[in-house]
Amino acid sequence: MTALRVAVIGAKGRMGAEACRAVEAADGLELVAQVDQGDALEALVAAGTQVVVDFTHPGVVMGNLEFCVRNGINAVVGTSGFTPDRLDAIRGWLAEQPSVGVLIAPNFGIGAVLMMQFAAKAARFYESVEIVELHHPNKVDAPSGTARRTAELVAEARAAADLPAMPDATTDDPDGARGAKVDGIPVHAVRLRGLVAHQEVLLGDAGEMLTIRHDSFDRTSFMPGVILGVRKVGSVPGLTLGLEHFLDLG
Amino acid sequence: MTALRVAVIGAKGRMGAEACRAVEAADGLELVAQVDQGDALEALVAAGTQVVVDFTHPGVVMGNLEFCVRNGINAVVGTSGFTPDRLDAIRGWLAEQPSVGVLIAPNFGIGAVLMMQFAAKAARFYESVEIVELHHPNKVDAPSGTARRTAELVAEARAAADLPAMPDATTDDPDGARGAKVDGIPVHAVRLRGLVAHQEVLLGDAGEMLTIRHDSFDRTSFMPGVILGVRKVGSVPGLTLGLEHFLDLG
Amino acid sequence: MTALRVAVIGAKGRMGAEACRAVEAADGLELVAQVDQGDALEALVAAGTQVVVDFTHPGVVMGNLEFCVRNGINAVVGTSGFTPDRLDAIRGWLAEQPSVGVLIAPNFGIGAVLMMQFAAKAARFYESVEIVELHHPNKVDAPSGTARRTAELVAEARAAADLPAMPDATTDDPDGARGAKVDGIPVHAVRLRGLVAHQEVLLGDAGEMLTIRHDSFDRTSFMPGVILGVRKVGSVPGLTLGLEHFLDLG
Amino acid sequence: MTALRVAVIGAKGRMGAEACRAVEAADGLELVAQVDQGDALEALVAAGTQVVVDFTHPGVVMGNLEFCVRNGINAVVGTSGFTPDRLDAIRGWLAEQPSVGVLIAPNFGIGAVLMMQFAAKAARFYESVEIVELHHPNKVDAPSGTARRTAELVAEARAAADLPAMPDATTDDPDGARGAKVDGIPVHAVRLRGLVAHQEVLLGDAGEMLTIRHDSFDRTSFMPGVILGVRKVGSVPGLTLGLEHFLDLG
């Protein structure tokens, strides 16, 4: 079998370098180009790239994507900053290249994505749900983006199932702790030296609790999701938002 | 809206009595008959029963089901002991009553069913998976039936994804602890005074772990699943095995 | 061996009734009197009571204790509302009866007391510590009294060890979640249907985390602490505040 | 304040190199010598070493210790292989140098030591106790040494408190899982890709459970224990076995 020809843009960045290593280590993938600031994108075409991995930044990613789509190169994108206008522009380019696929994902951690999807699927069966996220103490924002997104998905699922507000008799809670109520879902934020990135979703009903927890110990945990995206993006034309759509969760 | 007319067979048993209470407490359901040993099944017809809940025992359940199906009554069954032959017999009766639905479920705990389904869906993304089940010390068998069933589902999912055997460098493990390897999946069985029924599925890959845990504190935790089955069984003709098919997990 | 003669005051209350059952079930203890509203305390003397268990209320407990101490009866007290003035009064009565012991404890859960003691002992070795308490959604106050007390003990231990403030880079946390910062220790309060009373103390430092968790599933979990107090109070003259002093934790 | 003069023997090994970094980073400590294979121990004296850290191997550690003790240098030792005969020899050398202190510790993880000590202290209050240890799948032995040691300490505490055998109604457990019963305490061994070294001790009694869990994410987690030993060993003359004796756990 011929190896899939893969290039990485932003190859010298922290995530890009990790992606280069992961592509090189993966069966059936060949790393044919590494592009970073100052390199010409034409190198991608010269190398016969079939799939690009983009871990760059919002200032350059649109140019990268326009070049790739117009040249028939599929793309797996971990860069952030996609507004609705930007997504429309990408859809426009893709309309002219109907065989090209682009995957944009805010989170390539398969475990984190599974946690969010499972929490959303379980939510309509439970009277109560709260989220506890735990991170290293150098994190500046609380709650985490993953926790906010989980809460939004859970809240959507509860609304779709016409669930009432959660039971909560609290009348005396004068101070507040780190965290937030996101779309009605309490999210608690723990910051502890020694931790990396962890989250648990607690779902409770009479006599039982379901807990879905994800522990991320290391940045390498994002690479299986990137590789999965690289393998699959060529067979899913058009724009896909979120790794969950590639996981065949049914 | 007219209430759904529900009867319980085995109404004086532990689970049956709980089911009677749950039906009475549920919106839109009416408990129209309670049948136990020595009572004639004709009472079900006389009461205009639309759905029966059966928590009896293997010695009588087939008679109950034949009666219900022939009289056009849907059934939700928590009794055990269904062999392939028995299931074929039930399918035969249902073939003559194409509008009747029968749900047979080994476990009505929605949380436990979700745990099993999520574990099976996640399994193909993880190099390693092990199960820890924890129960009160009066339990006579190890591992638990739920843990065995979870392991079977996980092993099926791994096989379907062509995953290799799990990594395990253990060479020195002379003694063994409570539990078993079920279809290649290690299952550890903890027995502790104070516990009821708990299980966690641990899925590990480079740099991350996904944990799905279910805690059952009380027998009442099975009733939402029974009620969900009662509400839905009339719209799913034929034989359904397992509550998961009623949960729309996609 | 002669059985220890025990009486319960507040015998018809929820906790008192549980205490009566626990005393009757315990080896070497005899329940010789049950006193409730309207009963004369003299019955305690007539029954030859050696130890009283008091689960009453702040309005009557001082009278009960004065009577017991003056009559040479040891006391194990789970009632609340003891101000410094009240404690001084009790010490005064005890000074005249130097062989009598009184144990007043805000929490008879041995596990909860161990959790608090262990957390306080571990605190000086860890850069970070936070508390997550989880309760049923009918609880009106947040954080729980046990969590507040744990935080106070942990904060005292950190101060005694001259630890600096915990690391926390959070700059963006606009909303807040249920809970509080108690003496500088973040306490997160989760409320979930299905839970009873649970708490975990998370201690983190470079590359590691120590977690001490207590799950209380049932009110019976307080009785071993009451029985332990009953057995020991006669050999510890004077006033003891807190079950931890009877646990020989070293 | 003059800095404490510290040397590391085995300075090029994995743990020794980590110890060098930790000593250099610690307030009030100065790394004055690094000794490895082929280097003369006299360098320790020449450098004015007050405390040695030894992470070498059983073949050379006795020579190192004899040299240090005879030269009045205190020692913190993480090397293994100390038989009763070896310990007696060390005690003999120390008898002639009554001001020198030697600490030999099988585990410098403060969190792991706290977990073991707390488990032993809690054990006598609980009817049931089991241990679950979780490690990466490259580990060759099961259960882990830390889990075995925890089980031994727990079993000693149960014996000292005259506790009966734990309740266990298991009659059907034909297969066994990874792990062992150590001195009557069930120890379950989980092996999962992505994990490092983790353990939890579960203590159960009527209506409650106490869990003490330690997660070690990184080898750096051993260094605070080494530094604590270095700071304290000079003030504890004679031989000390186990870091717990330096933790003032009371």
PDB file of N, CA and C in Angstrom, chain A residues 163-230:
ATOM      1  N   LEU A 163     -36.076  18.894  29.999  1.00  0.00           N
ATOM      2  CA  LEU A 163     -35.857  18.691  31.430  1.00  0.00           C
ATOM      3  C   LEU A 163     -36.059  20.009  32.176  1.00  0.00           C
ATOM      4  N   PRO A 164     -36.616  19.931  33.394  1.00  0.00           N
ATOM      5  CA  PRO A 164     -36.758  21.156  34.201  1.00  0.00           C
ATOM      6  C   PRO A 164     -35.402  21.548  34.778  1.00  0.00           C
ATOM      7  N   ALA A 165     -35.361  22.689  35.453  1.00  0.00           N
ATOM      8  CA  ALA A 165     -34.131  23.104  36.124  1.00  0.00           C
ATOM      9  C   ALA A 165     -33.716  22.035  37.130  1.00  0.00           C
ATOM     10  N   MET A 166     -32.440  21.977  37.413  1.00  0.00           N
ATOM     11  CA  MET A 166     -31.949  20.973  38.348  1.00  0.00           C
ATOM     12  C   MET A 166     -32.388  21.297  39.761  1.00  0.00           C
ATOM     13  N   PRO A 167     -32.580  20.267  40.596  1.00  0.00           N
ATOM     14  CA  PRO A 167     -32.936  20.510  41.996  1.00  0.00           C
ATOM     15  C   PRO A 167     -31.748  21.133  42.712  1.00  0.00           C
ATOM     16  N   ASP A 168     -32.010  22.141  43.530  1.00  0.00           N
ATOM     17  CA  ASP A 168     -30.934  22.789  44.284  1.00  0.00           C
ATOM     18  C   ASP A 168     -31.577  23.646  45.362  1.00  0.00           C
ATOM     19  N   ALA A 169     -31.503  23.155  46.586  1.00  0.00           N
ATOM     20  CA  ALA A 169     -32.148  23.851  47.700  1.00  0.00           C
ATOM     21  C   ALA A 169     -31.245  24.888  48.332  1.00  0.00           C
ATOM     22  N   THR A 170     -30.073  25.091  47.749  1.00  0.00           N
ATOM     23  CA  THR A 170     -29.109  26.004  48.381  1.00  0.00           C
ATOM     24  C   THR A 170     -29.712  27.380  48.604  1.00  0.00           C
ATOM     25  N   THR A 171     -29.688  27.846  49.847  1.00  0.00           N
ATOM     26  CA  THR A 171     -30.120  29.206  50.127  1.00  0.00           C
ATOM     27  C   THR A 171     -28.985  30.003  50.737  1.00  0.00           C
ATOM     28  N   ASP A 172     -28.005  29.313  51.290  1.00  0.00           N
ATOM     29  CA  ASP A 172     -26.910  29.978  51.994  1.00  0.00           C
ATOM     30  C   ASP A 172     -25.594  29.598  51.328  1.00  0.00           C
ATOM     31  N   ASP A 173     -25.124  30.459  50.424  1.00  0.00           N
ATOM     32  CA  ASP A 173     -23.880  30.190  49.685  1.00  0.00           C
ATOM     33  C   ASP A 173     -23.279  31.554  49.352  1.00  0.00           C
ATOM     34  N   PRO A 174     -22.826  32.250  50.388  1.00  0.00           N
ATOM     35  CA  PRO A 174     -22.542  33.687  50.216  1.00  0.00           C
ATOM     36  C   PRO A 174     -21.285  34.000  49.416  1.00  0.00           C
ATOM     37  N   ASP A 175     -20.379  33.060  49.275  1.00  0.00           N
ATOM     38  CA  ASP A 175     -19.046  33.450  48.823  1.00  0.00           C
ATOM     39  C   ASP A 175     -18.729  33.076  47.381  1.00  0.00           C
ATOM     40  N   GLY A 176     -18.983  31.860  47.034  1.00  0.00           N
ATOM     41  CA  GLY A 176     -18.632  31.421  45.695  1.00  0.00           C
ATOM     42  C   GLY A 176     -17.224  30.894  45.643  1.00  0.00           C
ATOM     43  N   ALA A 177     -16.994  29.933  44.738  1.00  0.00           N
ATOM     44  CA  ALA A 177     -15.673  29.342  44.547  1.00  0.00           C
ATOM     45  C   ALA A 177     -15.296  29.497  43.081  1.00  0.00           C
ATOM     46  N   ARG A 178     -14.075  29.103  42.748  1.00  0.00           N
ATOM     47  CA  ARG A 178     -13.604  29.203  41.373  1.00  0.00           C
ATOM     48  C   ARG A 178     -14.522  28.386  40.465  1.00  0.00           C
ATOM     49  N   GLY A 179     -14.951  28.970  39.348  1.00  0.00           N
ATOM     50  CA  GLY A 179     -15.835  28.250  38.446  1.00  0.00           C
ATOM     51  C   GLY A 179     -16.975  29.127  37.988  1.00  0.00           C
ATOM     52  N   ALA A 180     -17.991  28.498  37.418  1.00  0.00           N
ATOM     53  CA  ALA A 180     -19.106  29.269  36.873  1.00  0.00           C
ATOM     54  C   ALA A 180     -20.303  28.352  36.660  1.00  0.00           C
ATOM     55  N   LYS A 181     -21.465  28.973  36.498  1.00  0.00           N
ATOM     56  CA  LYS A 181     -22.627  28.248  36.026  1.00  0.00           C
ATOM     57  C   LYS A 181     -22.708  28.551  34.533  1.00  0.00           C
ATOM     58  N   VAL A 182     -22.548  27.547  33.701  1.00  0.00           N
ATOM     59  CA  VAL A 182     -22.540  27.755  32.251  1.00  0.00           C
ATOM     60  C   VAL A 182     -23.840  27.199  31.684  1.00  0.00           C
ATOM     61  N   ASP A 183     -24.668  28.051  31.147  1.00  0.00           N
ATOM     62  CA  ASP A 183     -25.978  27.628  30.641  1.00  0.00           C
ATOM     63  C   ASP A 183     -26.737  26.804  31.686  1.00  0.00           C
ATOM     64  N   GLY A 184     -26.584  27.188  32.950  1.00  0.00           N
ATOM     65  CA  GLY A 184     -27.312  26.503  34.012  1.00  0.00           C
ATOM     66  C   GLY A 184     -26.612  25.307  34.613  1.00  0.00           C
ATOM     67  N   ILE A 185     -25.466  24.922  34.047  1.00  0.00           N
ATOM     68  CA  ILE A 185     -24.727  23.747  34.546  1.00  0.00           C
ATOM     69  C   ILE A 185     -23.585  24.225  35.435  1.00  0.00           C
ATOM     70  N   PRO A 186     -23.579  23.858  36.719  1.00  0.00           N
ATOM     71  CA  PRO A 186     -22.469  24.277  37.586  1.00  0.00           C
ATOM     72  C   PRO A 186     -21.158  23.622  37.150  1.00  0.00           C
ATOM     73  N   VAL A 187     -20.122  24.450  37.027  1.00  0.00           N
ATOM     74  CA  VAL A 187     -18.788  23.970  36.669  1.00  0.00           C
ATOM     75  C   VAL A 187     -17.829  24.440  37.763  1.00  0.00           C
ATOM     76  N   HIS A 188     -17.154  23.493  38.395  1.00  0.00           N
ATOM     77  CA  HIS A 188     -16.225  23.790  39.480  1.00  0.00           C
ATOM     78  C   HIS A 188     -14.809  23.660  38.948  1.00  0.00           C
ATOM     79  N   ALA A 189     -13.962  24.630  39.280  1.00  0.00           N
ATOM     80  CA  ALA A 189     -12.605  24.659  38.740  1.00  0.00           C
ATOM     81  C   ALA A 189     -11.588  24.506  39.863  1.00  0.00           C
ATOM     82  N   VAL A 190     -10.847  23.397  39.837  1.00  0.00           N
ATOM     83  CA  VAL A 190      -9.810  23.107  40.829  1.00  0.00           C
ATOM     84  C   VAL A 190      -8.452  23.396  40.201  1.00  0.00           C
ATOM     85  N   ARG A 191      -7.564  24.032  40.958  1.00  0.00           N
ATOM     86  CA  ARG A 191      -6.207  24.313  40.470  1.00  0.00           C
ATOM     87  C   ARG A 191      -5.225  23.744  41.473  1.00  0.00           C
ATOM     88  N   LEU A 192      -4.417  22.770  41.040  1.00  0.00           N
ATOM     89  CA  LEU A 192      -3.511  22.073  41.960  1.00  0.00           C
ATOM     90  C   LEU A 192      -2.158  21.865  41.311  1.00  0.00           C
ATOM     91  N   ARG A 193      -1.088  22.231  42.019  1.00  0.00           N
ATOM     92  CA  ARG A 193       0.246  21.882  41.554  1.00  0.00           C
ATOM     93  C   ARG A 193       0.331  20.361  41.349  1.00  0.00           C
ATOM     94  N   GLY A 194       0.936  19.954  40.237  1.00  0.00           N
ATOM     95  CA  GLY A 194       1.123  18.531  39.979  1.00  0.00           C
ATOM     96  C   GLY A 194       0.160  18.007  38.930  1.00  0.00           C
ATOM     97  N   LEU A 195      -0.968  18.703  38.751  1.00  0.00           N
ATOM     98  CA  LEU A 195      -1.950  18.242  37.777  1.00  0.00           C
ATOM     99  C   LEU A 195      -1.624  18.757  36.380  1.00  0.00           C
ATOM    100  N   VAL A 196      -2.236  18.127  35.372  1.00  0.00           N
ATOM    101  CA  VAL A 196      -2.111  18.588  33.997  1.00  0.00           C
ATOM    102  C   VAL A 196      -3.490  19.098  33.574  1.00  0.00           C
ATOM    103  N   ALA A 197      -4.339  18.209  33.012  1.00  0.00           N
ATOM    104  CA  ALA A 197      -5.680  18.619  32.594  1.00  0.00           C
ATOM    105  C   ALA A 197      -6.616  17.442  32.810  1.00  0.00           C
ATOM    106  N   HIS A 198      -7.614  17.637  33.639  1.00  0.00           N
ATOM    107  CA  HIS A 198      -8.499  16.568  34.071  1.00  0.00           C
ATOM    108  C   HIS A 198      -9.914  17.120  34.155  1.00  0.00           C
ATOM    109  N   GLN A 199     -10.894  16.289  33.927  1.00  0.00           N
ATOM    110  CA  GLN A 199     -12.283  16.753  34.058  1.00  0.00           C
ATOM    111  C   GLN A 199     -13.179  15.581  34.385  1.00  0.00           C
ATOM    112  N   GLU A 200     -14.156  15.804  35.260  1.00  0.00           N
ATOM    113  CA  GLU A 200     -15.174  14.780  35.412  1.00  0.00           C
ATOM    114  C   GLU A 200     -16.559  15.392  35.343  1.00  0.00           C
ATOM    115  N   VAL A 201     -17.442  14.629  34.700  1.00  0.00           N
ATOM    116  CA  VAL A 201     -18.840  15.012  34.598  1.00  0.00           C
ATOM    117  C   VAL A 201     -19.606  14.059  35.507  1.00  0.00           C
ATOM    118  N   LEU A 202     -20.342  14.621  36.466  1.00  0.00           N
ATOM    119  CA  LEU A 202     -21.075  13.825  37.446  1.00  0.00           C
ATOM    120  C   LEU A 202     -22.557  13.937  37.138  1.00  0.00           C
ATOM    121  N   LEU A 203     -23.220  12.812  36.886  1.00  0.00           N
ATOM    122  CA  LEU A 203     -24.651  12.806  36.586  1.00  0.00           C
ATOM    123  C   LEU A 203     -25.361  12.022  37.669  1.00  0.00           C
ATOM    124  N   GLY A 204     -26.341  12.647  38.329  1.00  0.00           N
ATOM    125  CA  GLY A 204     -26.984  11.974  39.447  1.00  0.00           C
ATOM    126  C   GLY A 204     -28.481  11.889  39.299  1.00  0.00           C
ATOM    127  N   ASP A 205     -29.018  10.764  39.767  1.00  0.00           N
ATOM    128  CA  ASP A 205     -30.472  10.603  39.853  1.00  0.00           C
ATOM    129  C   ASP A 205     -30.758   9.703  41.050  1.00  0.00           C
ATOM    130  N   ALA A 206     -32.033   9.501  41.364  1.00  0.00           N
ATOM    131  CA  ALA A 206     -32.364   8.767  42.575  1.00  0.00           C
ATOM    132  C   ALA A 206     -31.564   7.469  42.685  1.00  0.00           C
ATOM    133  N   GLY A 207     -30.764   7.364  43.726  1.00  0.00           N
ATOM    134  CA  GLY A 207     -30.059   6.124  44.022  1.00  0.00           C
ATOM    135  C   GLY A 207     -28.874   5.803  43.155  1.00  0.00           C
ATOM    136  N   GLU A 208     -28.423   6.708  42.300  1.00  0.00           N
ATOM    137  CA  GLU A 208     -27.293   6.351  41.436  1.00  0.00           C
ATOM    138  C   GLU A 208     -26.542   7.571  40.929  1.00  0.00           C
ATOM    139  N   MET A 209     -25.321   7.330  40.487  1.00  0.00           N
ATOM    140  CA  MET A 209     -24.503   8.382  39.880  1.00  0.00           C
ATOM    141  C   MET A 209     -23.700   7.766  38.741  1.00  0.00           C
ATOM    142  N   LEU A 210     -23.615   8.504  37.637  1.00  0.00           N
ATOM    143  CA  LEU A 210     -22.755   8.116  36.523  1.00  0.00           C
ATOM    144  C   LEU A 210     -21.655   9.167  36.433  1.00  0.00           C
ATOM    145  N   THR A 211     -20.406   8.716  36.389  1.00  0.00           N
ATOM    146  CA  THR A 211     -19.273   9.632  36.320  1.00  0.00           C
ATOM    147  C   THR A 211     -18.479   9.344  35.059  1.00  0.00           C
ATOM    148  N   ILE A 212     -18.210  10.393  34.297  1.00  0.00           N
ATOM    149  CA  ILE A 212     -17.359  10.253  33.117  1.00  0.00           C
ATOM    150  C   ILE A 212     -16.174  11.171  33.340  1.00  0.00           C
ATOM    151  N   ARG A 213     -14.997  10.573  33.406  1.00  0.00           N
ATOM    152  CA  ARG A 213     -13.797  11.346  33.756  1.00  0.00           C
ATOM    153  C   ARG A 213     -12.721  11.180  32.700  1.00  0.00           C
ATOM    154  N   HIS A 214     -12.052  12.286  32.387  1.00  0.00           N
ATOM    155  CA  HIS A 214     -10.912  12.199  31.483  1.00  0.00           C
ATOM    156  C   HIS A 214      -9.693  12.822  32.152  1.00  0.00           C
ATOM    157  N   ASP A 215      -8.589  12.095  32.131  1.00  0.00           N
ATOM    158  CA  ASP A 215      -7.308  12.575  32.635  1.00  0.00           C
ATOM    159  C   ASP A 215      -6.353  12.702  31.471  1.00  0.00           C
ATOM    160  N   SER A 216      -5.829  13.904  31.264  1.00  0.00           N
ATOM    161  CA  SER A 216      -4.803  14.092  30.258  1.00  0.00           C
ATOM    162  C   SER A 216      -3.505  14.373  30.998  1.00  0.00           C
ATOM    163  N   PHE A 217      -2.537  13.456  30.837  1.00  0.00           N
ATOM    164  CA  PHE A 217      -1.292  13.572  31.591  1.00  0.00           C
ATOM    165  C   PHE A 217      -0.195  14.242  30.758  1.00  0.00           C
ATOM    166  N   ASP A 218      -0.434  14.388  29.449  1.00  0.00           N
ATOM    167  CA  ASP A 218       0.687  14.685  28.567  1.00  0.00           C
ATOM    168  C   ASP A 218       0.152  15.149  27.214  1.00  0.00           C
ATOM    169  N   ARG A 219       0.886  16.082  26.592  1.00  0.00           N
ATOM    170  CA  ARG A 219       0.469  16.629  25.304  1.00  0.00           C
ATOM    171  C   ARG A 219       0.396  15.545  24.212  1.00  0.00           C
ATOM    172  N   THR A 220       1.165  14.463  24.377  1.00  0.00           N
ATOM    173  CA  THR A 220       1.120  13.392  23.375  1.00  0.00           C
ATOM    174  C   THR A 220      -0.281  12.818  23.238  1.00  0.00           C
ATOM    175  N   SER A 221      -1.132  13.056  24.245  1.00  0.00           N
ATOM    176  CA  SER A 221      -2.467  12.462  24.179  1.00  0.00           C
ATOM    177  C   SER A 221      -3.319  13.071  23.076  1.00  0.00           C
ATOM    178  N   PHE A 222      -2.891  14.186  22.495  1.00  0.00           N
ATOM    179  CA  PHE A 222      -3.671  14.766  21.392  1.00  0.00           C
ATOM    180  C   PHE A 222      -3.338  14.119  20.051  1.00  0.00           C
ATOM    181  N   MET A 223      -2.209  13.416  19.937  1.00  0.00           N
ATOM    182  CA  MET A 223      -1.750  12.978  18.631  1.00  0.00           C
ATOM    183  C   MET A 223      -2.582  11.862  17.997  1.00  0.00           C
ATOM    184  N   PRO A 224      -3.083  10.888  18.795  1.00  0.00           N
ATOM    185  CA  PRO A 224      -3.938   9.892  18.133  1.00  0.00           C
ATOM    186  C   PRO A 224      -5.135  10.530  17.422  1.00  0.00           C
ATOM    187  N   GLY A 225      -5.669  11.602  17.969  1.00  0.00           N
ATOM    188  CA  GLY A 225      -6.784  12.284  17.315  1.00  0.00           C
ATOM    189  C   GLY A 225      -6.351  12.966  16.025  1.00  0.00           C
ATOM    190  N   VAL A 226      -5.152  13.551  16.039  1.00  0.00           N
ATOM    191  CA  VAL A 226      -4.634  14.179  14.822  1.00  0.00           C
ATOM    192  C   VAL A 226      -4.435  13.116  13.732  1.00  0.00           C
ATOM    193  N   ILE A 227      -3.822  12.010  14.116  1.00  0.00           N
ATOM    194  CA  ILE A 227      -3.554  10.939  13.137  1.00  0.00           C
ATOM    195  C   ILE A 227      -4.866  10.376  12.592  1.00  0.00           C
ATOM    196  N   LEU A 228      -5.841  10.186  13.469  1.00  0.00           N
ATOM    197  CA  LEU A 228      -7.147   9.700  13.023  1.00  0.00           C
ATOM    198  C   LEU A 228      -7.748  10.682  12.012  1.00  0.00           C
ATOM    199  N   GLY A 229      -7.622  11.966  12.301  1.00  0.00           N
ATOM    200  CA  GLY A 229      -8.130  12.980  11.372  1.00  0.00           C
ATOM    201  C   GLY A 229      -7.416  12.914  10.029  1.00  0.00           C
ATOM    202  N   VAL A 230      -6.095  12.782  10.059  1.00  0.00           N
ATOM    203  CA  VAL A 230      -5.303  12.706   8.823  1.00  0.00           C
ATOM    204  C   VAL A 230      -5.756  11.526   7.963  1.00  0.00           C
TER     205      VAL A 230
END
